[in-house]
Amino acid sequence: MPCSINVKNLGVRFGEKQIFSSLNVEIPRYGIFTLLGHSGCGKSTFLRCINRLCEEMGGEILGDIHVDLTSNTTTESPSMTHIKEIPLEILRKNIGMLFQTPQPFNLSIEKNLSLPLSLLTKLDKNAINERICESLQRVGLWETFKNRLKENALRLSGGEQQRLLLARILSLKPQILLLDEPTSALDLHAQRIIEELFVELAHTHTLVMVSHNVDQALRIADSLGIMHVQNGIGKILDTPKDKEILESALA
């Protein structure tokens, strides 16, 4: 299967503190790759390395990360590029990230979606409006929001906010989605709605999700990894979709 993300000998440190080193993993193109592991082992830090957010937080990244940002679903051979060779604006447009707690801008629903498009694309107003409609339709919110676009996004429920932020990411047409426990702050109903969206997106996108939820991983992951750090050396172990094996490895 073609590879979307190839990580070799990855290490991260903040000042004198080494988070992990020597981490290697290949993540296939398309599907949901779910990363499990004990709290504090560096899963979220790993995600933030892929879009270089870790560096903005003061981290030093060692090793290499190559990504395939091509959108041609028929291409068998990936076009891998080192993340440091990609202009940061292009990297962030193509690698969207959804965090644990939704934090929309203190602006209207419409502005939450149009502002990134205005700043990061050359689309005119009509094209931006079309992109807003399209992205809200993809997350199942257009019929709910089409007459409420001027409403402040902070008034929405947690589940609606997270879907709005997913729509904002999708409006920029990314190839890869990084998901840092994206449903842990939501109730069960909202969680299942988001999960269904991820499963649908996995047909055309590469999703890398950090989770503590074994049951969720078993429901929606196409492939699983467990992250271990021992004596500073990081490993991501391929794991079958078996609850007993997962729970034993995480005990």
PDB file of C-alpha atoms in Angstrom:
ATOM      1  CA  MET A   1       0.000   0.000   0.000  1.00  0.00           C
ATOM      2  CA  PRO A   2       1.385   3.472  -0.873  1.00  0.00           C
ATOM      3  CA  CYS A   3       2.760   5.486   2.026  1.00  0.00           C
ATOM      4  CA  SER A   4       1.475   8.939   3.000  1.00  0.00           C
ATOM      5  CA  ILE A   5       3.839   9.694   5.909  1.00  0.00           C
ATOM      6  CA  ASN A   6       7.311   8.220   6.374  1.00  0.00           C
ATOM      7  CA  VAL A   7       9.070   8.936   9.679  1.00  0.00           C
ATOM      8  CA  LYS A   8      12.712   7.949  10.149  1.00  0.00           C
ATOM      9  CA  ASN A   9      14.784   8.245  13.316  1.00  0.00           C
ATOM     10  CA  LEU A  10      12.542  10.971  14.694  1.00  0.00           C
ATOM     11  CA  GLY A  11      13.587  12.606  17.920  1.00  0.00           C
ATOM     12  CA  VAL A  12      12.173  15.573  19.832  1.00  0.00           C
ATOM     13  CA  ARG A  13      13.595  17.579  22.678  1.00  0.00           C
ATOM     14  CA  PHE A  14      12.620  20.726  24.494  1.00  0.00           C
ATOM     15  CA  GLY A  15      15.802  22.263  25.855  1.00  0.00           C
ATOM     16  CA  GLU A  16      17.489  19.577  27.937  1.00  0.00           C
ATOM     17  CA  LYS A  17      14.382  17.373  28.039  1.00  0.00           C
ATOM     18  CA  GLN A  18      14.355  14.571  25.483  1.00  0.00           C
ATOM     19  CA  ILE A  19      10.782  13.449  24.735  1.00  0.00           C
ATOM     20  CA  PHE A  20      11.778  10.493  22.567  1.00  0.00           C
ATOM     21  CA  SER A  21      14.308   9.514  19.906  1.00  0.00           C
ATOM     22  CA  SER A  22      14.802   6.960  17.125  1.00  0.00           C
ATOM     23  CA  LEU A  23      11.102   6.763  16.226  1.00  0.00           C
ATOM     24  CA  ASN A  24      10.252   5.088  12.912  1.00  0.00           C
ATOM     25  CA  VAL A  25       6.863   4.527  11.297  1.00  0.00           C
ATOM     26  CA  GLU A  26       5.212   4.420   7.880  1.00  0.00           C
ATOM     27  CA  ILE A  27       1.577   5.492   7.686  1.00  0.00           C
ATOM     28  CA  PRO A  28      -0.367   4.290   4.629  1.00  0.00           C
ATOM     29  CA  ARG A  29      -2.153   6.616   2.252  1.00  0.00           C
ATOM     30  CA  TYR A  30      -5.856   6.888   3.119  1.00  0.00           C
ATOM     31  CA  GLY A  31      -7.618   5.309   6.043  1.00  0.00           C
ATOM     32  CA  ILE A  32      -7.467   6.014   9.764  1.00  0.00           C
ATOM     33  CA  PHE A  33      -4.211   5.262  11.554  1.00  0.00           C
ATOM     34  CA  THR A  34      -4.871   5.381  15.307  1.00  0.00           C
ATOM     35  CA  LEU A  35      -2.027   5.814  17.759  1.00  0.00           C
ATOM     36  CA  LEU A  36      -2.497   4.583  21.314  1.00  0.00           C
ATOM     37  CA  GLY A  37      -0.136   4.651  24.270  1.00  0.00           C
ATOM     38  CA  HIS A  38       0.315   5.648  27.878  1.00  0.00           C
ATOM     39  CA  SER A  39      -0.201   9.288  28.864  1.00  0.00           C
ATOM     40  CA  GLY A  40       2.960  11.330  28.545  1.00  0.00           C
ATOM     41  CA  CYS A  41       4.742   9.061  26.067  1.00  0.00           C
ATOM     42  CA  GLY A  42       4.735  11.759  23.364  1.00  0.00           C
ATOM     43  CA  LYS A  43       1.796  10.887  21.101  1.00  0.00           C
ATOM     44  CA  SER A  44       0.576  14.471  20.774  1.00  0.00           C
ATOM     45  CA  THR A  45       4.145  15.685  20.310  1.00  0.00           C
ATOM     46  CA  PHE A  46       4.515  13.186  17.470  1.00  0.00           C
ATOM     47  CA  LEU A  47       1.433  14.637  15.765  1.00  0.00           C
ATOM     48  CA  ARG A  48       2.746  18.175  16.143  1.00  0.00           C
ATOM     49  CA  CYS A  49       5.998  17.197  14.459  1.00  0.00           C
ATOM     50  CA  ILE A  50       4.195  16.297  11.242  1.00  0.00           C
ATOM     51  CA  ASN A  51       2.878  19.831  10.668  1.00  0.00           C
ATOM     52  CA  ARG A  52       5.916  21.464  12.364  1.00  0.00           C
ATOM     53  CA  LEU A  53       3.816  22.907  15.170  1.00  0.00           C
ATOM     54  CA  CYS A  54       6.229  21.318  17.636  1.00  0.00           C
ATOM     55  CA  GLU A  55       8.968  23.686  16.477  1.00  0.00           C
ATOM     56  CA  GLU A  56       6.767  26.717  17.125  1.00  0.00           C
ATOM     57  CA  MET A  57       6.292  25.429  20.668  1.00  0.00           C
ATOM     58  CA  GLY A  58      10.062  25.475  21.250  1.00  0.00           C
ATOM     59  CA  GLY A  59      10.840  21.888  20.326  1.00  0.00           C
ATOM     60  CA  GLU A  60      13.827  20.711  18.335  1.00  0.00           C
ATOM     61  CA  ILE A  61      13.077  18.008  15.785  1.00  0.00           C
ATOM     62  CA  LEU A  62      15.760  15.512  14.822  1.00  0.00           C
ATOM     63  CA  GLY A  63      15.429  12.919  12.084  1.00  0.00           C
ATOM     64  CA  ASP A  64      13.284  13.022   8.970  1.00  0.00           C
ATOM     65  CA  ILE A  65       9.603  13.217   8.095  1.00  0.00           C
ATOM     66  CA  HIS A  66       8.512  12.833   4.481  1.00  0.00           C
ATOM     67  CA  VAL A  67       4.904  13.309   3.386  1.00  0.00           C
ATOM     68  CA  ASP A  68       2.902  12.736   0.220  1.00  0.00           C
ATOM     69  CA  LEU A  69       0.676  15.745  -0.458  1.00  0.00           C
ATOM     70  CA  THR A  70      -0.502  14.720  -3.923  1.00  0.00           C
ATOM     71  CA  SER A  71      -4.239  14.594  -4.436  1.00  0.00           C
ATOM     72  CA  ASN A  72      -4.281  12.061  -7.290  1.00  0.00           C
ATOM     73  CA  THR A  73      -6.071   9.033  -5.855  1.00  0.00           C
ATOM     74  CA  THR A  74      -5.053   6.873  -8.819  1.00  0.00           C
ATOM     75  CA  THR A  75      -1.315   7.327  -8.331  1.00  0.00           C
ATOM     76  CA  GLU A  76       0.276   4.200  -6.888  1.00  0.00           C
ATOM     77  CA  SER A  77       3.738   5.685  -6.384  1.00  0.00           C
ATOM     78  CA  PRO A  78       3.693   8.411  -3.747  1.00  0.00           C
ATOM     79  CA  SER A  79       5.576  11.666  -4.225  1.00  0.00           C
ATOM     80  CA  MET A  80       7.347  12.026  -0.906  1.00  0.00           C
ATOM     81  CA  THR A  81       8.778  15.392   0.190  1.00  0.00           C
ATOM     82  CA  HIS A  82      10.624  16.312   3.366  1.00  0.00           C
ATOM     83  CA  ILE A  83       8.451  18.561   5.512  1.00  0.00           C
ATOM     84  CA  LYS A  84      11.237  21.152   5.810  1.00  0.00           C
ATOM     85  CA  GLU A  85      11.299  21.534   2.026  1.00  0.00           C
ATOM     86  CA  ILE A  86       7.622  22.539   1.958  1.00  0.00           C
ATOM     87  CA  PRO A  87       6.755  26.193   2.666  1.00  0.00           C
ATOM     88  CA  LEU A  88       5.017  26.322   6.032  1.00  0.00           C
ATOM     89  CA  GLU A  89       1.854  27.911   4.608  1.00  0.00           C
ATOM     90  CA  ILE A  90       1.479  25.103   2.068  1.00  0.00           C
ATOM     91  CA  LEU A  91       2.297  22.442   4.666  1.00  0.00           C
ATOM     92  CA  ARG A  92      -0.382  23.713   7.071  1.00  0.00           C
ATOM     93  CA  LYS A  93      -2.996  23.995   4.312  1.00  0.00           C
ATOM     94  CA  ASN A  94      -2.379  20.395   3.322  1.00  0.00           C
ATOM     95  CA  ILE A  95      -2.011  18.979   6.839  1.00  0.00           C
ATOM     96  CA  GLY A  96      -4.964  20.086   8.951  1.00  0.00           C
ATOM     97  CA  MET A  97      -5.136  19.506  12.690  1.00  0.00           C
ATOM     98  CA  LEU A  98      -8.126  19.032  14.983  1.00  0.00           C
ATOM     99  CA  PHE A  99      -7.514  19.368  18.702  1.00  0.00           C
ATOM    100  CA  GLN A 100      -9.079  17.776  21.762  1.00  0.00           C
ATOM    101  CA  THR A 101     -11.129  20.795  22.829  1.00  0.00           C
ATOM    102  CA  PRO A 102     -12.869  22.801  20.076  1.00  0.00           C
ATOM    103  CA  GLN A 103     -11.834  26.448  20.133  1.00  0.00           C
ATOM    104  CA  PRO A 104     -13.570  28.399  17.369  1.00  0.00           C
ATOM    105  CA  PHE A 105     -12.811  32.072  16.858  1.00  0.00           C
ATOM    106  CA  ASN A 106     -15.013  34.487  18.807  1.00  0.00           C
ATOM    107  CA  LEU A 107     -16.645  35.390  15.508  1.00  0.00           C
ATOM    108  CA  SER A 108     -19.649  34.355  13.476  1.00  0.00           C
ATOM    109  CA  ILE A 109     -19.978  30.889  11.962  1.00  0.00           C
ATOM    110  CA  GLU A 110     -19.412  32.477   8.556  1.00  0.00           C
ATOM    111  CA  LYS A 111     -16.260  34.350   9.648  1.00  0.00           C
ATOM    112  CA  ASN A 112     -14.827  31.217  11.250  1.00  0.00           C
ATOM    113  CA  LEU A 113     -14.893  29.631   7.803  1.00  0.00           C
ATOM    114  CA  SER A 114     -14.174  32.597   5.549  1.00  0.00           C
ATOM    115  CA  LEU A 115     -11.223  34.096   7.433  1.00  0.00           C
ATOM    116  CA  PRO A 116      -8.721  31.272   6.752  1.00  0.00           C
ATOM    117  CA  LEU A 117      -9.869  31.115   3.129  1.00  0.00           C
ATOM    118  CA  SER A 118      -9.305  34.868   2.753  1.00  0.00           C
ATOM    119  CA  LEU A 119      -5.850  34.663   4.302  1.00  0.00           C
ATOM    120  CA  LEU A 120      -4.578  31.440   2.745  1.00  0.00           C
ATOM    121  CA  THR A 121      -6.173  31.282  -0.698  1.00  0.00           C
ATOM    122  CA  LYS A 122      -6.745  33.576  -3.641  1.00  0.00           C
ATOM    123  CA  LEU A 123     -10.445  32.755  -3.890  1.00  0.00           C
ATOM    124  CA  ASP A 124     -12.870  35.598  -4.577  1.00  0.00           C
ATOM    125  CA  LYS A 125     -15.937  36.213  -2.410  1.00  0.00           C
ATOM    126  CA  ASN A 126     -18.266  34.016  -4.474  1.00  0.00           C
ATOM    127  CA  ALA A 127     -15.795  31.142  -4.474  1.00  0.00           C
ATOM    128  CA  ILE A 128     -15.324  31.499  -0.712  1.00  0.00           C
ATOM    129  CA  ASN A 129     -19.086  31.334  -0.196  1.00  0.00           C
ATOM    130  CA  GLU A 130     -19.236  28.195  -2.336  1.00  0.00           C
ATOM    131  CA  ARG A 131     -16.397  26.634  -0.349  1.00  0.00           C
ATOM    132  CA  ILE A 132     -18.196  27.448   2.928  1.00  0.00           C
ATOM    133  CA  CYS A 133     -21.361  25.765   1.690  1.00  0.00           C
ATOM    134  CA  GLU A 134     -19.427  22.739   0.435  1.00  0.00           C
ATOM    135  CA  SER A 135     -17.461  22.254   3.661  1.00  0.00           C
ATOM    136  CA  LEU A 136     -20.547  22.568   5.861  1.00  0.00           C
ATOM    137  CA  GLN A 137     -22.328  20.044   3.673  1.00  0.00           C
ATOM    138  CA  ARG A 138     -19.434  17.618   4.119  1.00  0.00           C
ATOM    139  CA  VAL A 139     -19.805  17.696   7.904  1.00  0.00           C
ATOM    140  CA  GLY A 140     -23.613  17.589   7.767  1.00  0.00           C
ATOM    141  CA  LEU A 141     -24.213  21.128   9.047  1.00  0.00           C
ATOM    142  CA  TRP A 142     -25.363  23.118   6.013  1.00  0.00           C
ATOM    143  CA  GLU A 143     -29.086  22.647   6.560  1.00  0.00           C
ATOM    144  CA  THR A 144     -28.660  23.523  10.248  1.00  0.00           C
ATOM    145  CA  PHE A 145     -26.432  26.563   9.711  1.00  0.00           C
ATOM    146  CA  LYS A 146     -27.464  28.054   6.355  1.00  0.00           C
ATOM    147  CA  ASN A 147     -29.786  30.570   8.055  1.00  0.00           C
ATOM    148  CA  ARG A 148     -27.530  31.037  11.097  1.00  0.00           C
ATOM    149  CA  LEU A 149     -24.239  32.008   9.504  1.00  0.00           C
ATOM    150  CA  LYS A 150     -24.126  35.354  11.357  1.00  0.00           C
ATOM    151  CA  GLU A 151     -24.494  33.642  14.748  1.00  0.00           C
ATOM    152  CA  ASN A 152     -21.447  33.625  17.032  1.00  0.00           C
ATOM    153  CA  ALA A 153     -19.731  30.225  16.879  1.00  0.00           C
ATOM    154  CA  LEU A 154     -19.158  30.228  20.637  1.00  0.00           C
ATOM    155  CA  ARG A 155     -22.912  29.737  21.130  1.00  0.00           C
ATOM    156  CA  LEU A 156     -22.819  26.331  19.464  1.00  0.00           C
ATOM    157  CA  SER A 157     -22.707  23.031  21.326  1.00  0.00           C
ATOM    158  CA  GLY A 158     -19.359  21.273  21.721  1.00  0.00           C
ATOM    159  CA  GLY A 159     -20.213  18.762  19.017  1.00  0.00           C
ATOM    160  CA  GLU A 160     -21.300  21.490  16.601  1.00  0.00           C
ATOM    161  CA  GLN A 161     -18.133  23.475  17.315  1.00  0.00           C
ATOM    162  CA  GLN A 162     -15.937  20.469  16.566  1.00  0.00           C
ATOM    163  CA  ARG A 163     -17.779  19.799  13.312  1.00  0.00           C
ATOM    164  CA  LEU A 164     -17.458  23.491  12.408  1.00  0.00           C
ATOM    165  CA  LEU A 165     -13.703  23.333  12.978  1.00  0.00           C
ATOM    166  CA  LEU A 166     -13.529  20.188  10.870  1.00  0.00           C
ATOM    167  CA  ALA A 167     -15.409  22.060   8.134  1.00  0.00           C
ATOM    168  CA  ARG A 168     -12.888  24.911   8.438  1.00  0.00           C
ATOM    169  CA  ILE A 169     -10.019  22.481   7.947  1.00  0.00           C
ATOM    170  CA  LEU A 170     -11.725  20.743   5.008  1.00  0.00           C
ATOM    171  CA  SER A 171     -12.418  24.068   3.297  1.00  0.00           C
ATOM    172  CA  LEU A 172      -8.663  24.376   2.699  1.00  0.00           C
ATOM    173  CA  LYS A 173      -8.615  21.008   0.864  1.00  0.00           C
ATOM    174  CA  PRO A 174      -5.993  19.201   2.982  1.00  0.00           C
ATOM    175  CA  GLN A 175      -4.576  15.788   2.138  1.00  0.00           C
ATOM    176  CA  ILE A 176      -3.733  14.732   5.703  1.00  0.00           C
ATOM    177  CA  LEU A 177      -5.711  15.242   8.930  1.00  0.00           C
ATOM    178  CA  LEU A 178      -4.060  15.108  12.352  1.00  0.00           C
ATOM    179  CA  LEU A 179      -6.558  14.353  15.117  1.00  0.00           C
ATOM    180  CA  ASP A 180      -5.489  14.829  18.730  1.00  0.00           C
ATOM    181  CA  GLU A 181      -8.178  13.025  20.768  1.00  0.00           C
ATOM    182  CA  PRO A 182     -10.803  14.934  18.779  1.00  0.00           C
ATOM    183  CA  THR A 183     -13.883  13.432  20.489  1.00  0.00           C
ATOM    184  CA  SER A 184     -12.734  13.117  24.105  1.00  0.00           C
ATOM    185  CA  ALA A 185     -14.487  16.346  25.151  1.00  0.00           C
ATOM    186  CA  LEU A 186     -17.789  15.407  23.470  1.00  0.00           C
ATOM    187  CA  ASP A 187     -20.831  13.474  24.607  1.00  0.00           C
ATOM    188  CA  LEU A 188     -21.478  10.023  23.138  1.00  0.00           C
ATOM    189  CA  HIS A 189     -23.957  11.236  20.503  1.00  0.00           C
ATOM    190  CA  ALA A 190     -21.624  13.941  19.200  1.00  0.00           C
ATOM    191  CA  GLN A 191     -18.699  11.497  19.337  1.00  0.00           C
ATOM    192  CA  ARG A 192     -20.461   9.009  17.081  1.00  0.00           C
ATOM    193  CA  ILE A 193     -21.364  11.725  14.553  1.00  0.00           C
ATOM    194  CA  ILE A 194     -17.725  12.831  14.362  1.00  0.00           C
ATOM    195  CA  GLU A 195     -16.560   9.220  14.056  1.00  0.00           C
ATOM    196  CA  GLU A 196     -18.873   8.670  11.082  1.00  0.00           C
ATOM    197  CA  LEU A 197     -17.395  11.749   9.414  1.00  0.00           C
ATOM    198  CA  PHE A 198     -13.874  10.423   9.939  1.00  0.00           C
ATOM    199  CA  VAL A 199     -14.770   7.058   8.425  1.00  0.00           C
ATOM    200  CA  GLU A 200     -16.193   8.797   5.353  1.00  0.00           C
ATOM    201  CA  LEU A 201     -13.165  11.093   5.016  1.00  0.00           C
ATOM    202  CA  ALA A 202     -10.813   8.128   5.281  1.00  0.00           C
ATOM    203  CA  HIS A 203     -11.757   7.106   1.713  1.00  0.00           C
ATOM    204  CA  THR A 204     -10.013  10.196   0.330  1.00  0.00           C
ATOM    205  CA  HIS A 205      -7.720  11.405   3.123  1.00  0.00           C
ATOM    206  CA  THR A 206      -5.027  10.120   5.440  1.00  0.00           C
ATOM    207  CA  LEU A 207      -6.154  10.482   9.059  1.00  0.00           C
ATOM    208  CA  VAL A 208      -3.703  10.121  11.948  1.00  0.00           C
ATOM    209  CA  MET A 209      -5.554  10.016  15.254  1.00  0.00           C
ATOM    210  CA  VAL A 210      -4.232   9.962  18.808  1.00  0.00           C
ATOM    211  CA  SER A 211      -6.673   8.317  21.202  1.00  0.00           C
ATOM    212  CA  HIS A 212      -6.939   6.806  24.675  1.00  0.00           C
ATOM    213  CA  ASN A 213     -10.229   5.174  23.721  1.00  0.00           C
ATOM    214  CA  VAL A 214      -9.633   1.515  22.860  1.00  0.00           C
ATOM    215  CA  ASP A 215     -13.270   0.925  21.901  1.00  0.00           C
ATOM    216  CA  GLN A 216     -13.196   3.885  19.517  1.00  0.00           C
ATOM    217  CA  ALA A 217      -9.976   2.634  17.958  1.00  0.00           C
ATOM    218  CA  LEU A 218     -11.507  -0.779  17.385  1.00  0.00           C
ATOM    219  CA  ARG A 219     -14.614   0.817  15.814  1.00  0.00           C
ATOM    220  CA  ILE A 220     -13.035   3.096  13.257  1.00  0.00           C
ATOM    221  CA  ALA A 221      -9.294   2.504  12.833  1.00  0.00           C
ATOM    222  CA  ASP A 222      -7.996   0.916   9.657  1.00  0.00           C
ATOM    223  CA  SER A 223      -4.600   0.386  11.270  1.00  0.00           C
ATOM    224  CA  LEU A 224      -3.354   0.678  14.841  1.00  0.00           C
ATOM    225  CA  GLY A 225      -0.076   1.485  16.517  1.00  0.00           C
ATOM    226  CA  ILE A 226       0.968   1.548  20.153  1.00  0.00           C
ATOM    227  CA  MET A 227       3.664   4.032  21.117  1.00  0.00           C
ATOM    228  CA  HIS A 228       6.235   3.001  23.703  1.00  0.00           C
ATOM    229  CA  VAL A 229       9.153   5.023  25.031  1.00  0.00           C
ATOM    230  CA  GLN A 230      11.796   3.171  26.997  1.00  0.00           C
ATOM    231  CA  ASN A 231      15.111   4.729  28.030  1.00  0.00           C
ATOM    232  CA  GLY A 232      14.245   7.597  25.705  1.00  0.00           C
ATOM    233  CA  ILE A 233      13.913   5.368  22.639  1.00  0.00           C
ATOM    234  CA  GLY A 234      10.520   5.584  20.948  1.00  0.00           C
ATOM    235  CA  LYS A 235       8.811   2.757  19.132  1.00  0.00           C
ATOM    236  CA  ILE A 236       5.456   2.480  17.381  1.00  0.00           C
ATOM    237  CA  LEU A 237       4.366  -1.147  17.265  1.00  0.00           C
ATOM    238  CA  ASP A 238       1.826  -2.400  14.724  1.00  0.00           C
ATOM    239  CA  THR A 239      -1.077  -3.938  16.618  1.00  0.00           C
ATOM    240  CA  PRO A 240      -4.017  -6.091  15.490  1.00  0.00           C
ATOM    241  CA  LYS A 241      -7.583  -4.940  16.086  1.00  0.00           C
ATOM    242  CA  ASP A 242      -8.038  -7.141  19.112  1.00  0.00           C
ATOM    243  CA  LYS A 243      -9.341  -5.691  22.386  1.00  0.00           C
ATOM    244  CA  GLU A 244      -7.526  -8.102  24.670  1.00  0.00           C
ATOM    245  CA  ILE A 245      -4.196  -7.541  22.956  1.00  0.00           C
ATOM    246  CA  LEU A 246      -4.643  -3.761  23.035  1.00  0.00           C
ATOM    247  CA  GLU A 247      -5.662  -3.625  26.670  1.00  0.00           C
ATOM    248  CA  SER A 248      -2.813  -5.940  27.643  1.00  0.00           C
ATOM    249  CA  ALA A 249      -0.281  -3.774  25.774  1.00  0.00           C
ATOM    250  CA  LEU A 250      -1.625  -0.621  27.430  1.00  0.00           C
ATOM    251  CA  ALA A 251      -1.838  -2.086  30.969  1.00  0.00           C
TER     252      ALA A 251
END
